Tab-separated table of C-alpha atoms in Angstrom:
chain	number	residue	atom	x	y	z
Z	187	UNK	CA	87.228	100.932	81.682
Z	188	UNK	CA	88.117	104.611	81.339
Z	189	UNK	CA	85.497	106.704	79.524
Z	190	UNK	CA	86.016	110.147	78.064
Z	191	UNK	CA	84.097	113.034	79.710
Z	192	UNK	CA	80.301	113.159	79.370
Z	193	UNK	CA	79.001	115.817	76.994
Z	194	UNK	CA	76.372	118.420	77.925
Z	195	UNK	CA	74.224	119.780	75.074
Z	196	UNK	CA	72.554	123.185	74.783
Z	197	UNK	CA	70.522	124.875	72.059
Z	198	UNK	CA	71.767	128.193	70.692
Z	199	UNK	CA	68.786	129.928	69.165
Z	200	UNK	CA	67.079	128.136	66.270
Z	201	UNK	CA	70.201	127.092	64.335
Z	202	UNK	CA	72.886	125.884	66.734
Z	203	UNK	CA	73.588	123.042	69.133
Z	204	UNK	CA	76.520	123.579	71.489
Z	205	UNK	CA	78.177	120.501	72.986
Z	206	UNK	CA	80.350	121.061	76.062
Z	207	UNK	CA	82.586	118.125	76.958
Z	208	UNK	CA	84.416	119.816	79.835
Z	209	UNK	CA	84.891	123.358	81.114
Z	210	UNK	CA	88.587	122.989	81.739
Z	211	UNK	CA	91.169	122.204	79.071
Z	212	UNK	CA	91.753	118.453	79.027
Z	213	UNK	CA	93.547	116.633	76.231
Z	214	UNK	CA	91.041	113.782	76.568
Z	215	UNK	CA	88.149	116.198	75.955
Z	216	UNK	CA	89.858	117.522	72.851
Z	217	UNK	CA	90.391	114.017	71.483
Z	218	UNK	CA	86.662	113.411	71.851
Z	219	UNK	CA	85.681	116.725	70.210
Z	220	UNK	CA	87.917	115.945	67.218
Z	221	UNK	CA	86.615	112.368	66.903
Z	222	UNK	CA	82.944	113.396	67.095
Z	223	UNK	CA	83.243	116.231	64.581
Z	224	UNK	CA	85.206	114.034	62.154
Z	225	UNK	CA	82.437	111.414	62.318
Z	226	UNK	CA	79.765	114.074	61.827
Z	227	UNK	CA	81.454	115.293	58.653
Z	228	UNK	CA	81.722	111.745	57.304
Z	229	UNK	CA	77.992	111.092	57.782
Z	230	UNK	CA	76.927	114.226	55.852
Z	231	UNK	CA	73.666	114.642	57.762
Z	232	UNK	CA	71.054	116.525	55.686
Z	233	UNK	CA	70.450	119.981	57.134
Z	234	UNK	CA	73.807	120.292	58.920
Z	235	UNK	CA	75.481	123.467	57.653
Z	236	UNK	CA	78.694	123.685	59.664
Z	237	UNK	CA	80.635	121.709	62.278
Z	238	UNK	CA	83.336	123.307	64.411
Z	239	UNK	CA	85.476	121.619	67.067
Z	240	UNK	CA	87.029	123.620	69.900
Z	241	UNK	CA	89.379	122.921	72.814
Z	242	UNK	CA	86.851	120.985	74.906
Z	243	UNK	CA	83.582	121.427	72.999
Z	244	UNK	CA	82.042	121.538	69.547
Z	245	UNK	CA	79.327	123.511	67.755
Z	246	UNK	CA	76.903	122.340	65.079
Z	247	UNK	CA	74.926	124.743	62.889
Z	248	UNK	CA	71.865	123.342	61.134
Z	249	UNK	CA	68.896	124.351	58.974
Z	250	UNK	CA	65.712	123.802	61.060
Z	251	UNK	CA	63.634	123.599	57.865
Z	252	UNK	CA	65.524	120.428	56.910
Z	253	UNK	CA	66.274	118.745	60.239
Z	254	UNK	CA	64.473	119.324	63.533
Z	255	UNK	CA	66.493	120.322	66.589
Z	256	UNK	CA	65.299	117.310	68.599
Z	257	UNK	CA	66.048	114.804	65.847
Z	258	UNK	CA	69.515	116.274	65.355
Z	259	UNK	CA	70.160	116.266	69.096
Z	260	UNK	CA	69.270	112.567	69.307
Z	261	UNK	CA	71.609	111.904	66.399
Z	262	UNK	CA	74.441	113.881	68.051
Z	263	UNK	CA	73.993	112.027	71.333
Z	264	UNK	CA	74.260	108.688	69.549
Z	265	UNK	CA	77.487	109.692	67.798
Z	266	UNK	CA	78.878	111.299	70.956
Z	267	UNK	CA	78.268	108.126	72.938
Z	268	UNK	CA	80.175	106.004	70.417
Z	269	UNK	CA	83.175	108.332	70.829
Z	270	UNK	CA	83.249	108.143	74.639
Z	271	UNK	CA	85.215	104.895	74.794
Z	272	UNK	CA	88.925	105.596	74.141
Z	273	UNK	CA	89.477	101.927	73.259
Z	274	UNK	CA	87.484	102.501	70.071
Z	275	UNK	CA	89.127	105.766	69.067
Z	276	UNK	CA	91.971	106.124	66.610
Z	277	UNK	CA	92.839	109.473	65.027
Z	278	UNK	CA	94.725	109.695	61.716
Z	279	UNK	CA	96.844	112.835	62.099
Z	280	UNK	CA	100.205	114.301	61.116
Z	281	UNK	CA	103.343	115.373	62.922
Z	282	UNK	CA	104.501	118.637	61.338
Z	283	UNK	CA	107.849	120.324	61.874
Z	284	UNK	CA	107.793	124.094	62.444
Z	285	UNK	CA	111.197	125.773	61.881
Z	286	UNK	CA	111.273	128.649	64.366
Z	287	UNK	CA	113.580	131.619	64.879
Z	288	UNK	CA	113.348	132.320	68.602
Z	289	UNK	CA	113.814	135.832	70.025
Z	290	UNK	CA	113.963	137.318	66.527
Z	291	UNK	CA	114.281	141.095	65.946
Z	292	UNK	CA	110.730	141.510	64.612
Z	293	UNK	CA	109.234	139.994	67.774
Z	294	UNK	CA	111.461	142.235	69.902
Z	295	UNK	CA	110.379	145.262	67.848
Z	296	UNK	CA	106.698	144.522	68.478
Z	297	UNK	CA	107.426	143.993	72.183
Z	298	UNK	CA	108.830	147.502	72.407
Z	299	UNK	CA	106.128	149.062	70.230
Z	300	UNK	CA	103.344	147.827	72.511
Z	301	UNK	CA	105.153	147.852	75.860
Z	302	UNK	CA	102.551	150.207	77.383
Z	303	UNK	CA	100.067	147.317	77.160
Z	304	UNK	CA	102.448	144.773	78.656
Z	305	UNK	CA	102.455	143.503	82.287
Z	306	UNK	CA	106.245	144.047	82.395
Z	307	UNK	CA	107.023	146.954	80.036
Z	308	UNK	CA	110.744	146.892	80.838
Z	309	UNK	CA	111.111	143.390	79.327
Z	310	UNK	CA	110.642	142.006	75.845
Z	311	UNK	CA	107.979	139.316	75.498
Z	312	UNK	CA	110.686	136.654	75.230
Z	313	UNK	CA	112.451	137.880	78.378
Z	314	UNK	CA	109.135	138.024	80.231
Z	315	UNK	CA	108.166	134.443	79.337
Z	316	UNK	CA	111.614	133.256	80.425
Z	317	UNK	CA	111.317	135.103	83.721
Z	318	UNK	CA	107.819	133.922	84.698
Z	319	UNK	CA	108.851	130.334	83.973
Z	320	UNK	CA	112.074	130.496	85.986
Z	321	UNK	CA	114.559	130.380	83.088
Z	322	UNK	CA	117.761	132.409	83.289
Z	323	UNK	CA	119.431	130.929	80.207
Z	324	UNK	CA	118.044	131.624	76.729
Z	325	UNK	CA	119.209	128.341	75.192
Z	326	UNK	CA	117.704	126.298	78.032
Z	327	UNK	CA	114.349	127.960	77.432
Z	328	UNK	CA	114.520	127.337	73.680
Z	329	UNK	CA	115.482	123.700	74.274
Z	330	UNK	CA	112.573	123.170	76.677
Z	331	UNK	CA	110.015	124.827	74.408
Z	332	UNK	CA	111.150	123.189	71.177
Z	333	UNK	CA	111.498	119.661	72.590
Z	334	UNK	CA	107.808	119.605	73.573
Z	335	UNK	CA	105.296	118.310	70.989
Z	336	UNK	CA	102.072	120.362	70.765
Z	337	UNK	CA	98.574	119.170	69.846
Z	338	UNK	CA	96.499	121.390	67.532
Z	339	UNK	CA	93.332	121.626	69.623
Z	340	UNK	CA	91.381	124.045	67.431
Z	341	UNK	CA	91.635	126.360	64.430
Z	342	UNK	CA	90.089	129.816	64.488
Z	343	UNK	CA	90.195	133.519	65.475
Z	344	UNK	CA	92.128	134.712	62.428
Z	345	UNK	CA	91.591	132.202	59.577
Z	346	UNK	CA	94.131	129.403	59.807
Z	347	UNK	CA	95.212	130.151	63.366
Z	348	UNK	CA	96.293	126.888	65.017
Z	349	UNK	CA	95.957	126.818	68.795
Z	350	UNK	CA	98.239	124.178	70.273
Z	351	UNK	CA	98.651	122.665	73.722
Z	352	UNK	CA	101.702	120.810	75.122
Z	353	UNK	CA	101.519	117.017	75.157
Z	354	UNK	CA	102.803	114.626	77.800
Z	355	UNK	CA	103.713	117.193	80.449
Z	356	UNK	CA	102.618	117.594	84.045
Z	357	UNK	CA	100.975	120.968	84.866
Z	358	UNK	CA	104.110	122.210	86.674
Z	359	UNK	CA	106.243	121.409	83.593
Z	360	UNK	CA	104.211	123.470	81.101
Z	361	UNK	CA	105.635	126.796	79.914
Z	362	UNK	CA	102.921	129.374	80.577
Z	363	UNK	CA	102.584	133.149	80.504
Z	364	UNK	CA	99.932	135.830	81.179
Z	365	UNK	CA	98.624	137.639	78.117
Z	366	UNK	CA	99.018	141.386	77.451
Z	367	UNK	CA	96.984	143.671	79.709
Z	368	UNK	CA	95.225	144.860	76.554
Z	369	UNK	CA	95.711	143.396	73.060
Z	370	UNK	CA	98.164	144.668	70.498
Z	371	UNK	CA	96.545	146.233	67.469
Z	372	UNK	CA	99.169	144.489	65.328
Z	373	UNK	CA	101.038	141.187	65.451
Z	374	UNK	CA	103.655	140.109	62.899
Z	375	UNK	CA	102.655	137.426	60.413
Z	376	UNK	CA	103.901	134.002	61.579
Z	377	UNK	CA	104.560	135.310	65.088
Z	378	UNK	CA	104.741	132.533	67.721
Z	379	UNK	CA	102.907	133.447	70.917
Z	380	UNK	CA	102.199	132.009	74.358
Z	381	UNK	CA	99.091	132.846	76.412
Z	382	UNK	CA	98.320	130.790	79.488
Z	383	UNK	CA	99.331	127.218	78.608
Z	384	UNK	CA	98.433	127.634	74.934
Z	385	UNK	CA	100.728	128.384	72.017
Z	386	UNK	CA	99.647	129.994	68.768
Z	387	UNK	CA	101.155	131.072	65.457
Z	388	UNK	CA	99.459	134.100	63.933
Z	389	UNK	CA	98.901	133.299	60.217
Z	390	UNK	CA	98.621	136.945	59.124
Z	391	UNK	CA	99.241	140.377	60.557
Z	392	UNK	CA	96.468	141.286	62.989
Z	393	UNK	CA	95.562	141.957	66.622
Z	394	UNK	CA	96.740	139.664	69.398
Z	395	UNK	CA	97.547	139.449	73.105
Z	396	UNK	CA	99.859	136.419	73.397
Z	397	UNK	CA	103.521	136.904	74.361
Z	398	UNK	CA	105.695	136.801	71.228
Z	399	UNK	CA	108.701	134.482	71.533
Z	400	UNK	CA	109.708	134.055	67.872
Z	401	UNK	CA	108.549	133.522	64.290
Z	402	UNK	CA	107.794	130.534	62.104
Z	403	UNK	CA	109.824	130.319	58.913
Z	404	UNK	CA	106.946	128.653	57.064
Z	405	UNK	CA	103.496	130.095	56.292
Z	406	UNK	CA	100.280	128.854	57.839
Z	407	UNK	CA	98.058	129.965	54.967
Z	408	UNK	CA	99.241	129.054	51.497
Z	409	UNK	CA	98.906	126.588	48.627
Z	410	UNK	CA	102.367	125.056	48.994
Z	411	UNK	CA	103.314	121.547	50.078
Z	412	UNK	CA	102.035	119.938	52.323
Z	413	UNK	CA	98.726	121.825	52.418
Z	414	UNK	CA	97.177	119.913	49.503
Z	415	UNK	CA	93.401	119.866	50.149
Z	416	UNK	CA	93.284	123.033	52.230
Z	417	UNK	CA	95.044	126.374	52.290
Z	418	UNK	CA	95.531	126.057	56.072
Z	419	UNK	CA	98.496	124.225	57.541
Z	420	UNK	CA	96.811	123.754	60.940
Z	421	UNK	CA	94.439	120.794	61.310
Z	422	UNK	CA	92.807	119.817	64.620
Z	423	UNK	CA	94.488	116.701	66.001
Z	424	UNK	CA	97.832	117.272	64.301
Z	425	UNK	CA	101.016	117.489	66.363
Z	426	UNK	CA	103.439	120.364	65.812
Z	427	UNK	CA	107.112	120.109	66.736
Z	428	UNK	CA	109.275	123.229	66.758
Z	429	UNK	CA	112.834	123.117	65.446
Z	430	UNK	CA	115.043	126.090	66.386
Z	431	UNK	CA	116.802	127.770	63.453
Z	432	UNK	CA	119.232	130.661	63.209
Z	433	UNK	CA	118.782	133.754	61.032
Z	434	UNK	CA	120.609	132.330	58.001
Z	435	UNK	CA	118.491	129.152	57.823
Z	436	UNK	CA	115.330	131.142	58.524
Z	437	UNK	CA	116.075	133.338	55.506
Z	438	UNK	CA	116.913	130.299	53.349
Z	439	UNK	CA	113.590	128.645	54.214
Z	440	UNK	CA	111.664	131.852	53.504
Z	441	UNK	CA	113.370	132.082	50.107
Z	442	UNK	CA	112.621	128.449	49.191
Z	443	UNK	CA	108.982	128.881	50.300
Z	444	UNK	CA	108.642	131.866	47.958
Z	445	UNK	CA	110.185	129.909	45.062
Z	446	UNK	CA	107.944	126.897	45.721
Z	447	UNK	CA	110.850	124.524	46.367
Z	448	UNK	CA	110.424	124.066	50.121
Z	449	UNK	CA	108.983	120.764	51.366
Z	450	UNK	CA	107.943	120.650	54.960
Z	451	UNK	CA	108.800	117.695	57.175
Z	452	UNK	CA	105.588	115.751	57.812
Z	453	UNK	CA	104.849	112.295	59.205
Z	454	UNK	CA	101.457	110.575	59.028
Z	455	UNK	CA	100.570	108.686	62.236
Z	456	UNK	CA	97.689	106.977	64.025
Z	457	UNK	CA	97.104	108.639	67.395
Z	458	UNK	CA	95.546	106.491	70.121
Z	459	UNK	CA	93.733	108.444	72.881
Z	460	UNK	CA	93.704	105.268	74.986
Z	461	UNK	CA	97.486	104.882	74.864
Z	462	UNK	CA	97.894	108.572	75.667
Z	463	UNK	CA	95.631	108.221	78.716
Z	464	UNK	CA	97.507	105.122	79.860
Z	465	UNK	CA	101.102	106.078	79.111
Z	466	UNK	CA	101.208	109.887	78.817
Z	467	UNK	CA	104.644	111.269	77.961
Z	468	UNK	CA	106.076	107.814	77.251
Z	469	UNK	CA	103.525	107.335	74.466
Z	470	UNK	CA	104.269	110.758	72.952
Z	471	UNK	CA	108.012	110.007	73.063
Z	472	UNK	CA	107.336	106.763	71.156
Z	473	UNK	CA	105.407	108.655	68.465
Z	474	UNK	CA	108.251	111.144	68.081
Z	475	UNK	CA	111.077	108.564	67.953
Z	476	UNK	CA	111.652	108.604	64.187
Z	477	UNK	CA	110.746	112.230	63.577
């Protein structure tokens, strides 16, 4: 039987317990972090103030006047152990379509504005990502990037920022890129970036160091469909799928979002970590068949 990675626990001062599942980014570790933190929220343990899942770890903040560190640690270990068997894990998540305008003029403008901070100042961010990944044709790059489903592994940095990692690919198949030598002081709202093997969409204007390859036509922080219970589109465990759009459709979507008439394409699914471990890309392709 295949077990998910063993978790190592550490105390952070008097109010935090840090749980490290693995030091490297592994999809299996992220599945476990999401499953454990979801279970923790369901149990509503007295004294637990906040629960945050990350790429391959999670953090619990607690009130030591209500629950002792040792008692909470024992409780966390019990929950963590129950989430170490992938046969017993099933995550209820969504597949969400992200309409994306690749190599848009705003991204190119920011590339030029901050080129002194860039590892290749003579190239735009889009051109640089193409080059370091061996692409010579723009459409081939867009096809490769947009056909890959991405798992939301964590939410953070700027509020609502969804960090996402490619699913079902071998390491040599993943589009990757070095970050800026020093961060930009500004990044366009809804800018799509790549740093290392991770992708990100910046929800608002702010600093950033990922290579900008395009922009999302839909917001990440809003009260429009399908956000419902939260103002953040990104949810850990969800799968994002990019769909390339041209300028005219991008503008149409922006307009319908502003008028409140846009409805994003979303599919509710049950995600099995066990089937992903066993079947990899084949399993992801099966999930995406009707989307």
